[in-house]
Coordinates of C-alpha atoms in Angstrom, one line a residue:
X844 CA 0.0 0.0 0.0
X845 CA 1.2 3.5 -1.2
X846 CA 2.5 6.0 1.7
X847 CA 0.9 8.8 -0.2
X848 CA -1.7 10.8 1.5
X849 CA -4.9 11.8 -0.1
X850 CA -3.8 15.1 -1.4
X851 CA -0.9 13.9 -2.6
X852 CA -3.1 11.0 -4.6
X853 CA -5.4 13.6 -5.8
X854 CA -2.7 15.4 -7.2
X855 CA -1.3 12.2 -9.0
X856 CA -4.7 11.6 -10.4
X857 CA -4.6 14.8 -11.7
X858 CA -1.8 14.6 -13.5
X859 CA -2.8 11.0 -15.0
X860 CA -5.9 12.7 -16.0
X861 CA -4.5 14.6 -18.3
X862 CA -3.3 11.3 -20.6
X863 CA 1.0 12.0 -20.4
X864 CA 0.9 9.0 -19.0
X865 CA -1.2 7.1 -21.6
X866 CA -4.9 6.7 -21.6
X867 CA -5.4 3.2 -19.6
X868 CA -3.7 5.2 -16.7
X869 CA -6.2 8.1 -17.1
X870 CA -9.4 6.1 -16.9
X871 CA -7.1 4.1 -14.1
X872 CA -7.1 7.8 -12.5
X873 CA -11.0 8.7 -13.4
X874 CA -11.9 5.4 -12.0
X875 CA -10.0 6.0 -8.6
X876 CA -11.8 9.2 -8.6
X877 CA -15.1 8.3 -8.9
X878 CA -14.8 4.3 -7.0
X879 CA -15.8 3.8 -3.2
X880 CA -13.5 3.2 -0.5
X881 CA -12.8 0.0 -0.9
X882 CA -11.9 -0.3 -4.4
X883 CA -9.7 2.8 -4.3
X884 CA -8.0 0.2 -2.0
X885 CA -7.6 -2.3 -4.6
X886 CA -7.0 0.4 -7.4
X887 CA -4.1 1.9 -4.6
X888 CA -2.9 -2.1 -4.0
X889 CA -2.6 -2.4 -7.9
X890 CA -0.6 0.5 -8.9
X891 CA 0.8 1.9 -5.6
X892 CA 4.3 1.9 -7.4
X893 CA 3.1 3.4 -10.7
X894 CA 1.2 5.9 -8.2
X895 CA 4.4 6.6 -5.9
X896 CA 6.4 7.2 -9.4
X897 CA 4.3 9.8 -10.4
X898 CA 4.4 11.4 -7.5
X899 CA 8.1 11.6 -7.2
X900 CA 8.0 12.9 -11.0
X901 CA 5.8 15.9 -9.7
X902 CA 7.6 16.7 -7.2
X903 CA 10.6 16.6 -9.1
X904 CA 8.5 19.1 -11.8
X905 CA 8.2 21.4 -8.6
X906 CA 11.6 21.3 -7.3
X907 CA 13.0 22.2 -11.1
X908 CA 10.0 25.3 -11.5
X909 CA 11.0 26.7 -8.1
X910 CA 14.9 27.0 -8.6
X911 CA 13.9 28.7 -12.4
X912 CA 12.4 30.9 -11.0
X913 CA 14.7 31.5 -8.3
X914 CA 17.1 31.7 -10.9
X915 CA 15.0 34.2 -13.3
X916 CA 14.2 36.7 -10.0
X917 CA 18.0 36.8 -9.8
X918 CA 18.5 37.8 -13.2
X919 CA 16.0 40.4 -13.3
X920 CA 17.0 42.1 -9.6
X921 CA 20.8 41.9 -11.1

């Protein structure tokens, strides 16, 4: 079972949503949206790994965005 938290799924979803990661993991993602408890469970037992990747990947994203524009601020104050 993933050690992501719900906001952190929810933002995973989101991303798989929008299809970069294919279309069987977006209605993957619509489906975990949309299913009960319990098979959220089985969708988060099935692809906890694929779920924990993406989430490293968007944090990753993040970490890259911030120190651009770090970097840019600098350029402009300079």
């Amino acid at each position: 079972m993933t050690d992501l938290d719900s906001s952190q799924l929810f933002e995973v979803m989101q991303r798989l949503k929008t299809g970069q990661h294919g279309s069987f993991m977006a209605h993957i993602a619509e489906a975990y949206l949309v299913a009960d408890w319990k098979n959220q469970a089985k969708l988060l037992d099935a692809f906890d790994d694929t779920f924990e990747e993406i989430y490293r990947d968007i944090r990753r994203v993040k970490r890259t965005l911030v120190k651009e524009s770090a970097m840019f601020k600098a350029q402009v104050i300079a």
